[in-house]
Coordinates of C-alpha atoms and ligand atoms in Angstrom, one line a residue:
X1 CA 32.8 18.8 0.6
X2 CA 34.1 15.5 2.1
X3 CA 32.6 12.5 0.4
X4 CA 31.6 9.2 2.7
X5 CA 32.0 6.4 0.6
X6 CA 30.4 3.4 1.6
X7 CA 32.2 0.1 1.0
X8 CA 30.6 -2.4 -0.5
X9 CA 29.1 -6.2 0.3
X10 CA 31.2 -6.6 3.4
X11 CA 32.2 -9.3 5.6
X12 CA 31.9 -7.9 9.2
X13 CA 28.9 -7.4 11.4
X14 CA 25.5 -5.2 9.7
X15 CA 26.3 -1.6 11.0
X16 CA 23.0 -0.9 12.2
X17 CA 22.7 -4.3 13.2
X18 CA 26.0 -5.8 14.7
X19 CA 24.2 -8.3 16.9
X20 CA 22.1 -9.7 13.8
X21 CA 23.9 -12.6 12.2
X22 CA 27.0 -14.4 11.9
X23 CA 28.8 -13.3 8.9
X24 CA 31.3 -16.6 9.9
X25 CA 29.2 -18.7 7.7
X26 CA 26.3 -18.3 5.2
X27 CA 23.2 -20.3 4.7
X28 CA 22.5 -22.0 1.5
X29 CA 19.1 -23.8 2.4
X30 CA 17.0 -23.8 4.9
X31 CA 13.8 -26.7 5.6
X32 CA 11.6 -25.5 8.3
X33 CA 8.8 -28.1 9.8
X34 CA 6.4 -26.0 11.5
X35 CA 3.2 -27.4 13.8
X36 CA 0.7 -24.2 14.7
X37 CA -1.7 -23.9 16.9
X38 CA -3.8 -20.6 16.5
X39 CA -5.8 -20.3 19.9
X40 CA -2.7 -21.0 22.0
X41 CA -0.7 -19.5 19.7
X42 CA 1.6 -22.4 20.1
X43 CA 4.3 -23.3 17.4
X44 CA 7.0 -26.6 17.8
X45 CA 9.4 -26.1 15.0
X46 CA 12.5 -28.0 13.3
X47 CA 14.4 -26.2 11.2
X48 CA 17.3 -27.8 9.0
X49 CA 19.7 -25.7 7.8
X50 CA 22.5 -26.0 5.4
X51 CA 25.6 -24.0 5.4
X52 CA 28.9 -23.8 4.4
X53 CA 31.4 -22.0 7.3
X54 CA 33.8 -19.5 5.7
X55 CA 36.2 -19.9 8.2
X56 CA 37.2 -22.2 10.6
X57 CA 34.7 -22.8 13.7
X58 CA 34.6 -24.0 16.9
X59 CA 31.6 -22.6 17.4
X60 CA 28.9 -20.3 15.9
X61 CA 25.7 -18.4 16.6
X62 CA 22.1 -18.6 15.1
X63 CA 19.3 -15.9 15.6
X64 CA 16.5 -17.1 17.4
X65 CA 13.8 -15.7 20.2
X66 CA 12.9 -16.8 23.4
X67 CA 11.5 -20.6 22.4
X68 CA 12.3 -24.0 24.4
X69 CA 15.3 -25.8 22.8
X70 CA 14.4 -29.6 22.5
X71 CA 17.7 -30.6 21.0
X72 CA 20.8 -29.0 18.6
X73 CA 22.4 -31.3 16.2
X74 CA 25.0 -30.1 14.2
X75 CA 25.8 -32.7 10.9
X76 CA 23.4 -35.1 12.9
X77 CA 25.6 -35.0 16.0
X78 CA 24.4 -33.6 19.2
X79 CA 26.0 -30.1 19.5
X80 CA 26.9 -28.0 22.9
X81 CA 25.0 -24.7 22.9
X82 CA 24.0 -21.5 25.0
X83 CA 20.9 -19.7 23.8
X84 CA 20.3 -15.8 25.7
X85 CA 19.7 -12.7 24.1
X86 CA 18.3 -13.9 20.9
X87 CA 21.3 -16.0 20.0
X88 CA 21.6 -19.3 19.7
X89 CA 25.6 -20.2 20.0
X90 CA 26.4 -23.6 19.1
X91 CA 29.5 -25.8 19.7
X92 CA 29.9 -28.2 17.0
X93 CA 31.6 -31.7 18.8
X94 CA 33.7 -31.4 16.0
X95 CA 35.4 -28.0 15.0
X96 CA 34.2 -26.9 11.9
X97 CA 36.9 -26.5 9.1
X98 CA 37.4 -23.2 6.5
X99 CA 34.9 -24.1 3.5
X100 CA 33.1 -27.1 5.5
X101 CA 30.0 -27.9 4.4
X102 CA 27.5 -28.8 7.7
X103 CA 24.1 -29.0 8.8
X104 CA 22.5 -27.3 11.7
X105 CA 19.1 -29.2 13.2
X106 CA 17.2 -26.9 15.9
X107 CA 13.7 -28.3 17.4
X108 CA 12.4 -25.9 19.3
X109 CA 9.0 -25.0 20.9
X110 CA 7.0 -22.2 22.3
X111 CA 4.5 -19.3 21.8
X112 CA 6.0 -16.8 19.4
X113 CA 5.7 -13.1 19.7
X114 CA 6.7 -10.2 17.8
X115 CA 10.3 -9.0 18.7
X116 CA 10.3 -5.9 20.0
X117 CA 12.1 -2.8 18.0
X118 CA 12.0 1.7 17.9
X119 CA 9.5 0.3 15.1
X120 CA 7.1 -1.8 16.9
X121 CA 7.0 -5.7 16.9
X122 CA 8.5 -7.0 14.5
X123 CA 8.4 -10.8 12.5
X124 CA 5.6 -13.5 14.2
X125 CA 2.6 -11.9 14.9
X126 CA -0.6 -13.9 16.2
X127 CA -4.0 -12.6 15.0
X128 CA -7.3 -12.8 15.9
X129 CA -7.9 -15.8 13.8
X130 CA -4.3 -17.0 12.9
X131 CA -1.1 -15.2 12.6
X132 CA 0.9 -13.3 9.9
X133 CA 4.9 -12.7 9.5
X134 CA 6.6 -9.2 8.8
X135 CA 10.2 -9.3 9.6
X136 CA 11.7 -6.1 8.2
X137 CA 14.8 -5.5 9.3
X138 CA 15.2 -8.4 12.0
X139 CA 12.0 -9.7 12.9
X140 CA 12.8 -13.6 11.5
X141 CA 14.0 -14.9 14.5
X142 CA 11.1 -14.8 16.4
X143 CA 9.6 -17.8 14.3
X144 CA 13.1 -19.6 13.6
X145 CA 16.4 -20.0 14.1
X146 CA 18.5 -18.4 11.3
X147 CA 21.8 -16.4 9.9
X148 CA 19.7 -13.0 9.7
X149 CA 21.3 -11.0 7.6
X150 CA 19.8 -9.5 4.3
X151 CA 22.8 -10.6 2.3
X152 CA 22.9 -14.3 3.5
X153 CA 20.2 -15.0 0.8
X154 CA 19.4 -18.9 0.8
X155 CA 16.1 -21.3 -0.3
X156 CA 13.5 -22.3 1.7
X157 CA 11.3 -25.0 2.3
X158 CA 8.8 -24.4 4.5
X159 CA 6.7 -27.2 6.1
X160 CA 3.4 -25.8 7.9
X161 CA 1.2 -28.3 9.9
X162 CA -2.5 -26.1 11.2
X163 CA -6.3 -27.3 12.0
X164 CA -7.4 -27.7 8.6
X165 CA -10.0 -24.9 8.5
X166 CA -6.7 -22.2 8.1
X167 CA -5.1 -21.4 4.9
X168 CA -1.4 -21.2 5.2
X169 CA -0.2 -18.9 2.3
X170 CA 3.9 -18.7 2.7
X171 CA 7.3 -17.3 -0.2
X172 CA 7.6 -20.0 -2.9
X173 CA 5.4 -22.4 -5.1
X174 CA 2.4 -25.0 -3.0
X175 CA 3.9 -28.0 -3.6
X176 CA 1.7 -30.6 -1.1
X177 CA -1.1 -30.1 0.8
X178 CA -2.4 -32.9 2.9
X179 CA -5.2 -33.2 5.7
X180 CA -4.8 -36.1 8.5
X181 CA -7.5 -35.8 10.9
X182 CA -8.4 -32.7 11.5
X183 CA -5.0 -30.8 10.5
X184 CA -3.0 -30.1 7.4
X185 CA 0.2 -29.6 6.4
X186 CA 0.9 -27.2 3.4
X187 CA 4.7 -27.4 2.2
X188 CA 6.1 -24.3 0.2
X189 CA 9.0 -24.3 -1.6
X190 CA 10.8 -21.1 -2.5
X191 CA 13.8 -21.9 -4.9
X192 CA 15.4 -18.3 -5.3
X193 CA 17.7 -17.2 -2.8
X194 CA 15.8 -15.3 -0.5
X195 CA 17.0 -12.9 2.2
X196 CA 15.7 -14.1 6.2
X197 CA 13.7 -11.3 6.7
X198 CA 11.8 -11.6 3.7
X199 CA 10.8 -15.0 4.4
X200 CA 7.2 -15.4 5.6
X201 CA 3.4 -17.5 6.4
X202 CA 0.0 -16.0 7.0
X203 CA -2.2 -18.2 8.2
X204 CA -6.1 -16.9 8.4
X205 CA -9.8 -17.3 6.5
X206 CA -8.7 -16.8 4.0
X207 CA -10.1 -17.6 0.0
X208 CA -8.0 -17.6 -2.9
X209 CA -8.9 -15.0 -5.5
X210 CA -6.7 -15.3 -9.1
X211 CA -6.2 -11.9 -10.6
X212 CA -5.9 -12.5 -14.5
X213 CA -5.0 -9.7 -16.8
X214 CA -7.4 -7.7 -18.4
X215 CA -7.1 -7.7 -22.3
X216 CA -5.2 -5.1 -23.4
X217 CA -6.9 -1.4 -23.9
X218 CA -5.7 -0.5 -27.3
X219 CA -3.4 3.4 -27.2
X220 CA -3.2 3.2 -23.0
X221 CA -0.3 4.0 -21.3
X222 CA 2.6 2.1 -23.3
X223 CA 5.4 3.3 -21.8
X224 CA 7.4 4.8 -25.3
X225 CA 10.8 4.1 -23.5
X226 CA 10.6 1.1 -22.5
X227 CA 11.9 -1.0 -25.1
X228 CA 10.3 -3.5 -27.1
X229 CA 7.1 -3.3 -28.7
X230 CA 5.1 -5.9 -27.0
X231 CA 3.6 -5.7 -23.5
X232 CA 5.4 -9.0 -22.0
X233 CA 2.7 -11.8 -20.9
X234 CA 1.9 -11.1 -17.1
X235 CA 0.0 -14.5 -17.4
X236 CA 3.1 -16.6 -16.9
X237 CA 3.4 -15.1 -13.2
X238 CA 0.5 -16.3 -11.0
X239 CA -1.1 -13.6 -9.4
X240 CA -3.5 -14.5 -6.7
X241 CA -4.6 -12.8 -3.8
X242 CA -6.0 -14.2 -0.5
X243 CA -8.5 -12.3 1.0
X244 CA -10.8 -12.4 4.1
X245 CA -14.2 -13.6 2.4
X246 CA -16.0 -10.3 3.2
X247 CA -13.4 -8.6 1.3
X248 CA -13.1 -10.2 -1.7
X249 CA -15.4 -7.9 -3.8
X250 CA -13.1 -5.3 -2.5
X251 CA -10.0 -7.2 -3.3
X252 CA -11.5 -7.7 -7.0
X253 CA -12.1 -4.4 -7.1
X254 CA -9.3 -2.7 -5.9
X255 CA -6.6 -5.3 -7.4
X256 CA -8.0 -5.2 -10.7
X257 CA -5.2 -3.5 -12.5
X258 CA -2.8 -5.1 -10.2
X259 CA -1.9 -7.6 -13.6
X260 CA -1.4 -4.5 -15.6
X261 CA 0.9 -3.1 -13.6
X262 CA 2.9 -6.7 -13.5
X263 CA 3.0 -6.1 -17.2
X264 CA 4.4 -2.8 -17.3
X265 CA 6.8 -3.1 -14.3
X266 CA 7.7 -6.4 -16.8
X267 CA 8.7 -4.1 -19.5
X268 CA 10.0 -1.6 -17.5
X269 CA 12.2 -3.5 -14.9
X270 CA 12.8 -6.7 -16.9
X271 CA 11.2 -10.4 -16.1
X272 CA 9.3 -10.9 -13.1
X273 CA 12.4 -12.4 -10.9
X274 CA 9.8 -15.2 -8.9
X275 CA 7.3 -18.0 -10.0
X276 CA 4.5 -16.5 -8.3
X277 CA 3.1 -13.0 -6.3
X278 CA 0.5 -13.5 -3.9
X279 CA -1.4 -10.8 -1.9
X280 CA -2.7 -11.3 1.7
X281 CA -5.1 -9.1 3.1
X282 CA -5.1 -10.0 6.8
X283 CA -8.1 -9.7 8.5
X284 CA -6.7 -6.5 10.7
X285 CA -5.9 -3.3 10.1
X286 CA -1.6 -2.9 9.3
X287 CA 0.3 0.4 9.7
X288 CA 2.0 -0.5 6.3
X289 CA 1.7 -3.3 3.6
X290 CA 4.9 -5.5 3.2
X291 CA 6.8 -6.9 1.4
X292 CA 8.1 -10.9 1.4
X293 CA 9.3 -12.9 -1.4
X294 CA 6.8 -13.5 -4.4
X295 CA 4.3 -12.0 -1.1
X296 CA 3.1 -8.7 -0.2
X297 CA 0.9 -8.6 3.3
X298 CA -2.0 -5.9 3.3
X299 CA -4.2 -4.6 6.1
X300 CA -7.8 -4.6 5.7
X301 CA -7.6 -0.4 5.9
X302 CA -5.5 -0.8 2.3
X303 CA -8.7 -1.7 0.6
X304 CA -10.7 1.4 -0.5
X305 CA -8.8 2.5 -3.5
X306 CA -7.9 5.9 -4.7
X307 CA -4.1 7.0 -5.3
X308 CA -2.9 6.4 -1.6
X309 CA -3.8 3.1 -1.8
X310 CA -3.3 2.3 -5.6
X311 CA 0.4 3.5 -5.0
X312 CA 1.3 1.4 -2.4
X313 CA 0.2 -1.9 -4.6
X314 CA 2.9 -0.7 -7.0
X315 CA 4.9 0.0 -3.9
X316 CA 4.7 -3.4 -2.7
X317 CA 5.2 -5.3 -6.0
X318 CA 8.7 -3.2 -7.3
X319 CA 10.6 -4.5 -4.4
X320 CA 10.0 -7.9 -5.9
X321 CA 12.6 -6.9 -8.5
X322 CA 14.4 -4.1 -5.8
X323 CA 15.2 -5.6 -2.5
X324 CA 14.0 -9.3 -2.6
X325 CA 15.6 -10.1 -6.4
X326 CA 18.6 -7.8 -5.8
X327 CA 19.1 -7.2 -2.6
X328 CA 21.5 -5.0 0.0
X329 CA 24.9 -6.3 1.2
X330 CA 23.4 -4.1 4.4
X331 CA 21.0 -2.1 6.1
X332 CA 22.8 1.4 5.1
X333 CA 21.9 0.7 1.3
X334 CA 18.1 1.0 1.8
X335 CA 17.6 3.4 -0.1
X336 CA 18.0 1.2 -2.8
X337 CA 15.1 -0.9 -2.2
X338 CA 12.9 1.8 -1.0
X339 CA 14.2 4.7 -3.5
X340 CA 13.1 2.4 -6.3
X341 CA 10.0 1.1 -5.0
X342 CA 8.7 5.0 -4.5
X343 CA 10.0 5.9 -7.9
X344 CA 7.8 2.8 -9.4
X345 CA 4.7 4.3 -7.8
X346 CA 5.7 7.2 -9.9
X347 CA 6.2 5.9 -12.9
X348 CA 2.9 3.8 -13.1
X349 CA 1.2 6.7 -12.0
X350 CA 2.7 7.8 -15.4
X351 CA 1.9 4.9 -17.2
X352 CA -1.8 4.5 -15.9
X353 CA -2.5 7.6 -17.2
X354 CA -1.8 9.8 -13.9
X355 CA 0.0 12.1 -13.1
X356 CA 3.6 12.5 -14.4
X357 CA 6.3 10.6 -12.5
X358 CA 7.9 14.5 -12.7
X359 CA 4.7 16.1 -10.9
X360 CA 5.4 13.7 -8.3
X361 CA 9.0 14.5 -8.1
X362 CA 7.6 18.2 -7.7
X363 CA 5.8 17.8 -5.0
X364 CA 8.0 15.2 -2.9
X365 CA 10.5 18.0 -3.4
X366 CA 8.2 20.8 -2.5
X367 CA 7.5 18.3 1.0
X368 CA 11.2 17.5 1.6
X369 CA 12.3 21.7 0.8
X370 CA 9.9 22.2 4.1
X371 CA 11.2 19.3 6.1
X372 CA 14.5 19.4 8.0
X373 CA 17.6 18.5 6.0
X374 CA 20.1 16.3 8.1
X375 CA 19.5 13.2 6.5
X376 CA 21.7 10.8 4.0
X377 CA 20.2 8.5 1.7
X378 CA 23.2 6.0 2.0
X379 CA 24.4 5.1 5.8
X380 CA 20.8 7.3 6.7
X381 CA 21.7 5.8 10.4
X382 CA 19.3 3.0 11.9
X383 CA 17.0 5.5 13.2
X384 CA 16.2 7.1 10.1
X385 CA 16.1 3.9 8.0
X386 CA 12.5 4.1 7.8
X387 CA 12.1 7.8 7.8
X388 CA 9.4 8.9 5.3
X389 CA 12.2 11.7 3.8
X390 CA 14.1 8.4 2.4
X391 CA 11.6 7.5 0.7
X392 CA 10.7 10.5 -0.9
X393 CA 14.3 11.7 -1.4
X394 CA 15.1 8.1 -2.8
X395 CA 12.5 8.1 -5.3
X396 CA 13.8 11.7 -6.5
X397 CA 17.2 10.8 -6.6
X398 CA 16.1 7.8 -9.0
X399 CA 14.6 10.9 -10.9
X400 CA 17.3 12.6 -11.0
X401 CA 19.0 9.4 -12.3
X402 CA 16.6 9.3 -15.4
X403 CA 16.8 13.0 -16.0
X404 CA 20.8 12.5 -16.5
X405 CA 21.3 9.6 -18.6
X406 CA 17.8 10.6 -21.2
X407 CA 14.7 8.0 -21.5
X408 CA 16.4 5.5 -23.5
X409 CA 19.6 5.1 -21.3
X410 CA 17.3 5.1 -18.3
X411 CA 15.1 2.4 -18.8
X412 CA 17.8 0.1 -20.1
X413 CA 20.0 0.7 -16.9
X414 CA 17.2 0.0 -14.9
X415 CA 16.5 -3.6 -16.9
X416 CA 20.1 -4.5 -17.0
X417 CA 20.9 -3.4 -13.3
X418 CA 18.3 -5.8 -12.6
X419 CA 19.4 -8.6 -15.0
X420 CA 22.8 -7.9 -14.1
X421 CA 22.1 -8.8 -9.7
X422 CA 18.6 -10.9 -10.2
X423 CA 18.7 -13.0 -7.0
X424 CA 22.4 -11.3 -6.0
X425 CA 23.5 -8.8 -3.2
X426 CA 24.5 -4.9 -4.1
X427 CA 25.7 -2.0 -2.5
X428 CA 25.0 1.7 -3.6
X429 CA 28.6 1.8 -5.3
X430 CA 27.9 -0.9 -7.7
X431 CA 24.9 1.3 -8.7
X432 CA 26.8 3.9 -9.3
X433 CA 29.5 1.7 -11.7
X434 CA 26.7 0.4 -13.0
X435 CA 25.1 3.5 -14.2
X436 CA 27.6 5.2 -15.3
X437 CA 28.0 2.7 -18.0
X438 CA 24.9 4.4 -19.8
X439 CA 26.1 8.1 -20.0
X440 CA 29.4 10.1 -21.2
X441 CA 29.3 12.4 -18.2
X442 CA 30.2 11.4 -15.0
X443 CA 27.3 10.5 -12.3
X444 CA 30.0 11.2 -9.6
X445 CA 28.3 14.6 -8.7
X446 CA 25.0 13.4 -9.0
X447 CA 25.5 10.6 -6.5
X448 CA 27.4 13.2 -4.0
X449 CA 24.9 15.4 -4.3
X450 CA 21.7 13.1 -3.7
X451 CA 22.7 10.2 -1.7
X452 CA 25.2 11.6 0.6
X453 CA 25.2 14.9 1.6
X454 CA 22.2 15.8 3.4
X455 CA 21.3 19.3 1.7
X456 CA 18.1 18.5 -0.7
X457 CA 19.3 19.5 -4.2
X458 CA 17.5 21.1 -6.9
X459 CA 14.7 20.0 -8.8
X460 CA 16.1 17.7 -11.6
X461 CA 14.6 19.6 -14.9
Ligands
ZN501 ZN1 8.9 -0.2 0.7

């Protein structure tokens, strides 16, 4: 059997993505200024970015949707550009050197909209009363101009300016708020890298609802393999959700062990890589919750409770640690973020007192033995990126992971894989280094036979 090995962290153009990005030069920060008008969904922007060009440029391209440019200034000289297609190509009036550090200024204006993808719209979405972000894979650029690639992982500070009745909830730590007249401006700051797409604001009704840890239920769920005695403090992460004010009972409800889970996912996956997690519930109904840096987005049909909804609050907080803390060098590794983030619904299930991370591994195997086989887990192909079978087939090849290297070995791989990348870039091969520093045997096989031949292997015992 031929084996398709996947290089790692690359320089080129994303695969499944080639017109995304500019791989020329990376991002280190970026300062967004954002004024937004809800009813006319109206939005005059100035974004600041600074980047460093990794090779010499005469010119370069930015991501950005259909908007009107006011003016392009590249280190605070007005810069030549050409903006079609989403891209934004800039002509600094001075060639840019190899290593050059340089800032980009872009004001723009206009009413954003969701860009359009096989998925549906994608990135700024305008609501009934205020608007919401959910980029995944390439949605960014329909609220600013940016390098949009997962890999070009930079901080943020992000400057929003709405009529003062709106909350604005976006990645990072409140740093200001201040109302003039009838308007404020709320100014985030997000100081670990962070990946474009996971970048977002919801602006809404919304009322802030802290969600504080329960004491601990003496002889619950302790995971036995996951290290040290003590359950680490969730209380140094602040965990708020903003909610809708109809919903908040719901929320309460719902969310309650949401601060356990922090704790064990703590123990189990290492420190909690962000200052802060907060949970929006729009005031709409979402296909899917998703994930942003220290954010998750939910829809008003993920309240309820019971298992199908419990699991996807696990879902949503594990890709803190797997795909916003350690993130993929490209769009043919995500498996890695969603593989892990099913596997952690599993294993809280298991920890909660639920059903056995194996009984789910049973019956996601039962599901996929019925389903057809033709898909990879690594380099899936962009139209099965999001393909439920990845994520069920991900979270068994994680299994399959902890079946071969014993409890012990597991959980420490998982905590130092983690450790190892917090805030970095990975590919599947550096998992599979990485792992095999745990166990004797060689994972070789195991990664053959799970991530990239199609055939669904057996049932790890
Ligand atoms: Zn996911």
């Amino acid at each position: 059997m031929k084996s398709k090995h996947v290089p790692p962290a690359v320089g080129g153009p994303d695969p499944y993505f080639p017109t995304s990005g500019d791989h020329r030069y990376r991002v280190h920060r970026y300062e967004l200024a954002l004024d937004y008008r809800p009813g006319p969904n109206r939005l005059a922007g100035s974004a600041r970015l600074s980047a460093v060009a990794n090779t010499a440029l005469a010119e370069f391209a930015l991501d950005l949707a259909e908007f009107r440019i006011g003016r392009v200034l590249v280190d605070g000289k007005a810069a030549r550009y050409t903006h079609r297609g989403g891209k934004l190509r800039i002509r600094p009036a001075k060639a840019l050197g190899a290593g050059a550090v340089f800032t980009v200024e872009v004001h723009y204006t206009g009413n954003p909209r969701p860009v359009r993808s096989p998925w549906g719209g994608l990135g700024w979405e305008e609501l009934t009363e205020g608007a919401l972000v959910a980029s995944q894979p390439v949605g960014s650029p329909s609220w600013f101009p940016c390098n949009d690639r997962p890999a070009d992982k930079a901080t943020y500070q992000i400057a929003v300016t709405t009529p003062s009745p709106f909350t604005v909830v976006a990645s990072g730590r409140l740093l200001t708020r201040t109302t003039r007249a009838s308007s404020t401006t709320w100014v985030y700051e997000q100081s670990a890298p962070t990946s474009p797409y996971l970048v977002t604001v919801s602006i809404g009704h919304y009322v802030p609802v802290p969600l504080t840890a329960r004491p601990a239920q003496p002889g619950t769920g302790q995971h036995p393999h996951a290290g040290a005695g003590h359950l680490p403090q969730a209380g140094h992460v602040s965990q708020s959700g903003y909610v809708p004010r109809p919903l908040v009972e719901a929320f309460t409800r719902d969310f309650a062990r949401q601060p356990e889970m922090m704790a064990y996912f703590t123990q189990a996956f290492g420190p909690y890589p962000f200052g802060e997690y907060a949970v929006v519930v729009a005031d709409e109904e979402l296909d899917v919750p998703v994930e942003a840096q220290g954010v998750a987005t939910f829809g008003t049909n993920h309240l309820g409770g019971g298992w199908d909804r419990e699991r996807l609050i696990a879902h949503e907080l594990a890709h803190q640690w797997f795909g916003n803390s350690v993130s993929i060098a490209d769009w043919r590794h995500i498996w890695l973020n969603e593989g892990f983030a099913k596997y952690a619904e599993w294993l809280w299930s298991e920890h909660a007192g639920g059903p056995a991370a194996a009984v789910h591994a049973a019956a996601a195997h039962r599901l996929l033995a019925g389903l057809p086989q033709d898909l990879r887990l690594v380099d899936p192909g962009r139209k099965l990126m999001f393909d439920d079978r990845l994520y069920q087939r991900g979270g068994l090849a994680v299994h399959a992971l902890r079946r071969a290297l014993g409890e012990d070995a597991f959980f420490a791989m998982l905590r130092d894989w983690t450790g190892a990348n917090r805030h970095g870039v990975v590919a599947t091969a550096d998992l599979l280094a990485h792992a095999s520093r745990y166990t004797a045997a060689p994972l070789g096989p195991l990664f053959e036979a799970w991530l990239e031949r199609p055939e669904l292997p057996a049932l790890p015992a």
